Amino acid sequence: ADLRRGRAVYCRRYDHDTGRFSTSSLLKANDCILVSGLHTLFFSGLTNQLDARIFLDMDEDLRRHLKLRRDMTERGHGMEVVLEALKQRQGDSRKFIRPQISQADIVFSLRAASREHLEFIDSETSPKLALHVVLSYGIFYQELARVLIGICGLRLDTQVLGESGAVEKGQRRRNHL
């Protein structure tokens, strides 16, 4: 709220490498304020202040594949340990993360282009990916379509969902993401 009023604030950032928060630093107000985090759309007090709400989603099978690949090949963990860690987080995801999708104006969902791409867990094979986008009420549709096609080189399939005016887009990148 202070940033929206043009006032600087002190904030801390979470460092995923260390698992700790940084010391507070001054953040100056700006014309454009991006708020990001795992629980950004969970609290209505914050959500109601946002001009555009974007949720970044990942297909659970792709998430499992990428976590297994990273934790087994880069961190040396066994498959059972990684799968147990994923299982332990499922309840929190259902309770805190998944409900945030309903608060979003735009949902970007990353998926494997084909389930076959998820069969092999090694560091040399990257699955081909597809991006699925849902725009509530079709907002920003034309602008986003131009960016996804022109800048990202994606093929675009579009579908209007019911009477809500929501627009659903499926994109596939020609090469690996």
Tab-separated table of C-alpha atoms in Angstrom:
chain	number	residue	atom	x	y	z
A	1	ALA	CA	0.000	0.000	0.000
A	2	ASP	CA	2.864	2.385	0.792
A	3	LEU	CA	4.519	1.686	-2.564
A	4	ARG	CA	1.240	2.482	-4.348
A	5	ARG	CA	1.153	5.784	-2.452
A	6	GLY	CA	4.675	6.589	-3.697
A	7	ARG	CA	6.437	5.847	-0.405
A	8	ALA	CA	9.606	3.770	-0.126
A	9	VAL	CA	9.506	0.654	2.078
A	10	TYR	CA	11.992	-1.678	3.654
A	11	CYS	CA	11.690	-5.283	2.555
A	12	ARG	CA	13.460	-8.611	2.837
A	13	ARG	CA	13.860	-11.195	0.109
A	14	TYR	CA	13.920	-14.962	0.499
A	15	ASP	CA	17.089	-16.631	-0.790
A	16	HIS	CA	16.303	-20.153	-2.042
A	17	ASP	CA	19.990	-21.078	-2.069
A	18	THR	CA	20.453	-20.430	1.653
A	19	GLY	CA	16.855	-20.925	2.823
A	20	ARG	CA	16.989	-17.600	4.665
A	21	PHE	CA	15.654	-14.082	4.339
A	22	SER	CA	18.034	-11.265	3.467
A	23	THR	CA	18.545	-8.249	5.675
A	24	SER	CA	16.091	-5.417	5.042
A	25	SER	CA	16.818	-3.099	2.151
A	26	LEU	CA	15.126	0.060	0.945
A	27	LEU	CA	12.754	-0.379	-1.989
A	28	LYS	CA	11.758	2.846	-3.722
A	29	ALA	CA	8.315	3.371	-5.207
A	30	ASN	CA	7.937	3.153	-8.961
A	31	ASP	CA	5.247	3.481	-11.630
A	32	CYS	CA	5.232	-0.290	-12.045
A	33	ILE	CA	5.333	-2.540	-8.987
A	34	LEU	CA	5.721	-6.291	-9.404
A	35	VAL	CA	4.768	-8.438	-6.446
A	36	SER	CA	5.866	-12.045	-6.609
A	37	GLY	CA	5.925	-14.979	-4.272
A	38	LEU	CA	4.449	-18.314	-3.442
A	39	HIS	CA	1.471	-16.820	-1.569
A	40	THR	CA	0.972	-13.519	-3.430
A	41	LEU	CA	-2.636	-14.247	-4.423
A	42	PHE	CA	-3.577	-16.009	-1.174
A	43	PHE	CA	-4.325	-12.929	0.925
A	44	SER	CA	-7.256	-10.823	-0.237
A	45	GLY	CA	-5.775	-7.694	1.367
A	46	LEU	CA	-2.920	-7.818	-1.124
A	47	THR	CA	-4.848	-9.323	-4.028
A	48	ASN	CA	-7.407	-6.512	-3.955
A	49	GLN	CA	-4.650	-3.917	-4.443
A	50	LEU	CA	-3.232	-5.511	-7.605
A	51	ASP	CA	-4.136	-4.172	-11.052
A	52	ALA	CA	-3.336	-7.484	-12.770
A	53	ARG	CA	-3.020	-10.873	-11.087
A	54	ILE	CA	-0.914	-13.534	-12.776
A	55	PHE	CA	-0.528	-17.123	-11.583
A	56	LEU	CA	2.374	-19.249	-12.817
A	57	ASP	CA	1.323	-22.883	-12.796
A	58	MET	CA	3.093	-26.115	-13.625
A	59	ASP	CA	1.563	-29.471	-14.461
A	60	GLU	CA	2.146	-31.850	-11.533
A	61	ASP	CA	3.673	-34.557	-13.744
A	62	LEU	CA	6.160	-32.059	-15.170
A	63	ARG	CA	6.936	-30.722	-11.673
A	64	ARG	CA	7.598	-34.262	-10.441
A	65	HIS	CA	9.810	-35.014	-13.446
A	66	LEU	CA	11.895	-31.851	-13.051
A	67	LYS	CA	12.278	-32.266	-9.286
A	68	LEU	CA	13.299	-35.908	-9.663
A	69	ARG	CA	15.819	-35.014	-12.374
A	70	ARG	CA	17.333	-32.140	-10.395
A	71	ASP	CA	17.413	-33.807	-6.996
A	72	MET	CA	18.680	-37.155	-8.271
A	73	THR	CA	21.269	-35.951	-10.800
A	74	GLU	CA	22.468	-32.696	-9.214
A	75	ARG	CA	21.899	-33.307	-5.501
A	76	GLY	CA	22.436	-37.069	-5.328
A	77	HIS	CA	19.135	-37.916	-3.603
A	78	GLY	CA	17.422	-41.256	-4.121
A	79	MET	CA	14.086	-41.472	-5.912
A	80	GLU	CA	12.234	-42.533	-2.753
A	81	VAL	CA	13.478	-39.494	-0.818
A	82	VAL	CA	12.403	-37.099	-3.576
A	83	LEU	CA	8.973	-38.704	-3.994
A	84	GLU	CA	8.398	-38.575	-0.220
A	85	ALA	CA	9.278	-34.857	-0.159
A	86	LEU	CA	6.759	-34.234	-2.940
A	87	LYS	CA	4.113	-36.247	-1.097
A	88	GLN	CA	4.658	-34.258	2.112
A	89	ARG	CA	3.974	-30.982	0.282
A	90	GLN	CA	0.717	-32.074	-1.423
A	91	GLY	CA	-1.549	-30.995	1.448
A	92	ASP	CA	-0.036	-27.518	1.654
A	93	SER	CA	-0.303	-27.157	-2.114
A	94	ARG	CA	-4.027	-28.041	-2.064
A	95	LYS	CA	-4.669	-25.727	0.881
A	96	PHE	CA	-2.516	-22.683	0.059
A	97	ILE	CA	-1.243	-22.743	-3.536
A	98	ARG	CA	-3.955	-24.216	-5.787
A	99	PRO	CA	-6.769	-21.922	-4.514
A	100	GLN	CA	-4.802	-18.904	-5.739
A	101	ILE	CA	-5.552	-19.839	-9.354
A	102	SER	CA	-9.127	-18.625	-8.905
A	103	GLN	CA	-7.828	-15.149	-7.989
A	104	ALA	CA	-5.762	-14.754	-11.166
A	105	ASP	CA	-6.644	-12.707	-14.233
A	106	ILE	CA	-4.070	-14.644	-16.256
A	107	VAL	CA	-2.871	-18.204	-15.632
A	108	PHE	CA	0.256	-19.445	-17.411
A	109	SER	CA	0.467	-23.254	-17.132
A	110	LEU	CA	3.614	-25.040	-18.222
A	111	ARG	CA	3.124	-28.636	-19.372
A	112	ALA	CA	5.031	-31.343	-21.173
A	113	ALA	CA	4.105	-31.298	-24.872
A	114	SER	CA	3.750	-35.063	-24.571
A	115	ARG	CA	3.703	-37.428	-21.573
A	116	GLU	CA	6.331	-39.495	-23.420
A	117	HIS	CA	8.818	-36.675	-22.790
A	118	LEU	CA	8.579	-37.339	-19.047
A	119	GLU	CA	9.582	-41.004	-19.160
A	120	PHE	CA	13.341	-40.547	-18.883
A	121	ILE	CA	14.954	-38.795	-15.948
A	122	ASP	CA	18.452	-37.814	-16.967
A	123	SER	CA	20.302	-34.542	-17.233
A	124	GLU	CA	20.734	-34.684	-21.023
A	125	THR	CA	17.122	-35.021	-22.130
A	126	SER	CA	14.888	-31.990	-21.716
A	127	PRO	CA	11.183	-32.502	-22.283
A	128	LYS	CA	9.520	-30.440	-24.992
A	129	LEU	CA	7.189	-28.013	-23.293
A	130	ALA	CA	3.816	-26.459	-24.022
A	131	LEU	CA	2.378	-23.312	-22.506
A	132	HIS	CA	-1.333	-23.144	-21.731
A	133	VAL	CA	-2.760	-19.700	-20.942
A	134	VAL	CA	-6.187	-18.772	-19.583
A	135	LEU	CA	-7.177	-15.097	-19.637
A	136	SER	CA	-10.141	-14.136	-17.463
A	137	TYR	CA	-12.707	-12.183	-19.443
A	138	GLY	CA	-10.304	-12.079	-22.391
A	139	ILE	CA	-8.328	-9.185	-20.894
A	140	PHE	CA	-5.105	-8.249	-22.672
A	141	TYR	CA	-5.872	-10.901	-25.291
A	142	GLN	CA	-4.582	-9.133	-28.400
A	143	GLU	CA	-1.480	-7.727	-26.721
A	144	LEU	CA	-0.530	-11.064	-25.189
A	145	ALA	CA	-1.132	-12.904	-28.466
A	146	ARG	CA	1.285	-10.551	-30.263
A	147	VAL	CA	3.974	-11.118	-27.631
A	148	LEU	CA	3.588	-14.899	-27.558
A	149	ILE	CA	3.702	-15.167	-31.349
A	150	GLY	CA	6.139	-12.390	-32.227
A	151	ILE	CA	8.673	-12.476	-29.435
A	152	CYS	CA	8.398	-16.018	-28.125
A	153	GLY	CA	7.811	-17.712	-31.495
A	154	LEU	CA	4.872	-19.750	-30.241
A	155	ARG	CA	2.090	-21.246	-32.323
A	156	LEU	CA	-1.216	-20.068	-30.945
A	157	ASP	CA	-4.511	-21.933	-30.623
A	158	THR	CA	-7.369	-19.928	-29.092
A	159	GLN	CA	-10.703	-20.927	-27.570
A	160	VAL	CA	-13.336	-18.712	-25.904
A	161	LEU	CA	-14.736	-20.362	-22.776
A	162	GLY	CA	-18.500	-20.048	-22.306
A	163	GLU	CA	-20.315	-16.845	-21.492
A	164	SER	CA	-17.597	-15.504	-19.171
A	165	GLY	CA	-15.568	-14.228	-22.106
A	166	ALA	CA	-12.482	-16.003	-20.802
A	167	VAL	CA	-9.969	-16.856	-23.491
A	168	GLU	CA	-7.947	-20.039	-23.387
A	169	LYS	CA	-4.745	-20.318	-25.376
A	170	GLY	CA	-2.592	-23.314	-26.011
A	171	GLN	CA	0.900	-22.670	-27.290
A	172	ARG	CA	3.679	-24.962	-28.280
A	173	ARG	CA	7.163	-23.785	-28.756
A	174	ARG	CA	8.839	-24.966	-31.920
A	175	ASN	CA	12.040	-25.789	-30.015
A	176	HIS	CA	12.810	-26.726	-26.437
A	177	LEU	CA	12.107	-24.012	-23.861
